Amino acid sequence: MASQTSGELLLTVNGEPRRISAGATIADLVENIGLDPRKVAVERNAEIAPRSSLADVSLADGDVLEIVHFVGGG
C-alpha cells in the first residue's frame, strides 16, 4: 500500500473507491455519505459492525465496507 502522506485513507465502500480523512470512524463515513448512522447496517472487512459501536470504530487504510440503508415505508 502507498504511504499515508496526505492524511487520507483509501477505502472500498459498496464496491467503489472512496477517500476519507485519517482517524475517521464508521459513523463519520456514514454521515459523510449523507446517511443516518441509526438507520444503516455496516459490514467492515466481512464482519458486521454493531450499530452501537459505529462511532467508536476507527477506519483503516484498505478497509472494505458494505453499507445498507434502511428505508421505512407503509
Short mmCIF file of C-alpha atoms in Angstrom, two decimals:
data_model
loop_
_atom_site.label_atom_id
_atom_site.label_comp_id
_atom_site.label_asym_id
_atom_site.label_seq_id
_atom_site.Cartn_x
_atom_site.Cartn_y
_atom_site.Cartn_z
CA MET A 1 0.00 0.00 0.00
CA ALA A 2 1.07 3.57 -0.59
CA SER A 3 2.44 5.52 2.33
CA GLN A 4 0.00 7.82 4.06
CA THR A 5 1.34 11.30 3.45
CA SER A 6 -1.94 13.03 2.65
CA GLY A 7 -3.76 12.22 5.91
CA GLU A 8 -6.38 10.28 3.97
CA LEU A 9 -7.46 6.67 3.92
CA LEU A 10 -8.45 4.79 0.79
CA LEU A 11 -11.49 2.58 1.40
CA THR A 12 -13.78 0.49 -0.73
CA VAL A 13 -17.42 1.31 0.03
CA ASN A 14 -20.13 -0.74 -1.68
CA GLY A 15 -17.60 -1.70 -4.35
CA GLU A 16 -16.43 1.86 -5.07
CA PRO A 17 -13.18 3.54 -4.00
CA ARG A 18 -13.63 6.36 -1.51
CA ARG A 19 -11.23 8.57 0.42
CA ILE A 20 -11.81 9.85 3.94
CA SER A 21 -9.69 11.68 6.50
CA ALA A 22 -7.38 9.57 8.62
CA GLY A 23 -8.83 8.99 12.08
CA ALA A 24 -12.43 8.86 10.81
CA THR A 25 -14.86 6.40 12.34
CA ILE A 26 -17.50 4.31 10.60
CA ALA A 27 -20.13 6.81 11.83
CA ASP A 28 -18.12 9.66 10.26
CA LEU A 29 -18.09 7.81 6.93
CA VAL A 30 -21.82 7.08 7.06
CA GLU A 31 -22.59 10.74 7.80
CA ASN A 32 -20.15 11.83 5.06
CA ILE A 33 -22.16 9.74 2.59
CA GLY A 34 -25.32 11.51 3.80
CA LEU A 35 -26.91 8.65 5.72
CA ASP A 36 -28.18 8.40 9.29
CA PRO A 37 -25.96 6.04 11.33
CA ARG A 38 -29.07 4.92 13.23
CA LYS A 39 -30.62 3.59 10.00
CA VAL A 40 -27.79 1.59 8.46
CA ALA A 41 -26.19 -1.83 8.71
CA VAL A 42 -22.45 -1.89 8.11
CA GLU A 43 -20.17 -4.78 7.24
CA ARG A 44 -16.46 -3.99 7.66
CA ASN A 45 -13.96 -6.46 6.26
CA ALA A 46 -16.60 -9.24 6.15
CA GLU A 47 -17.71 -8.67 9.77
CA ILE A 48 -20.91 -6.95 10.87
CA ALA A 49 -20.15 -3.79 12.86
CA PRO A 50 -22.67 -3.38 15.69
CA ARG A 51 -24.61 -0.14 15.25
CA SER A 52 -23.79 0.80 18.87
CA SER A 53 -20.07 0.81 18.02
CA LEU A 54 -20.06 2.79 14.75
CA ALA A 55 -18.83 5.98 16.44
CA ASP A 56 -16.08 4.05 18.24
CA VAL A 57 -14.56 2.05 15.37
CA SER A 58 -11.78 3.90 13.55
CA LEU A 59 -11.32 3.10 9.88
CA ALA A 60 -8.02 1.85 8.48
CA ASP A 61 -6.48 2.22 5.05
CA GLY A 62 -7.73 -0.54 2.78
CA ASP A 63 -10.92 -1.32 4.73
CA VAL A 64 -13.74 -2.80 2.67
CA LEU A 65 -17.22 -1.76 3.76
CA GLU A 66 -20.73 -2.62 2.66
CA ILE A 67 -23.38 -0.19 3.87
CA VAL A 68 -27.10 -0.92 3.68
CA HIS A 69 -29.58 1.89 4.37
CA PHE A 70 -32.96 1.02 5.81
CA VAL A 71 -35.92 2.86 4.32
CA GLY A 72 -39.27 2.92 6.06
CA GLY A 73 -42.47 2.58 4.15
CA GLY A 74 -46.05 1.80 4.51
#
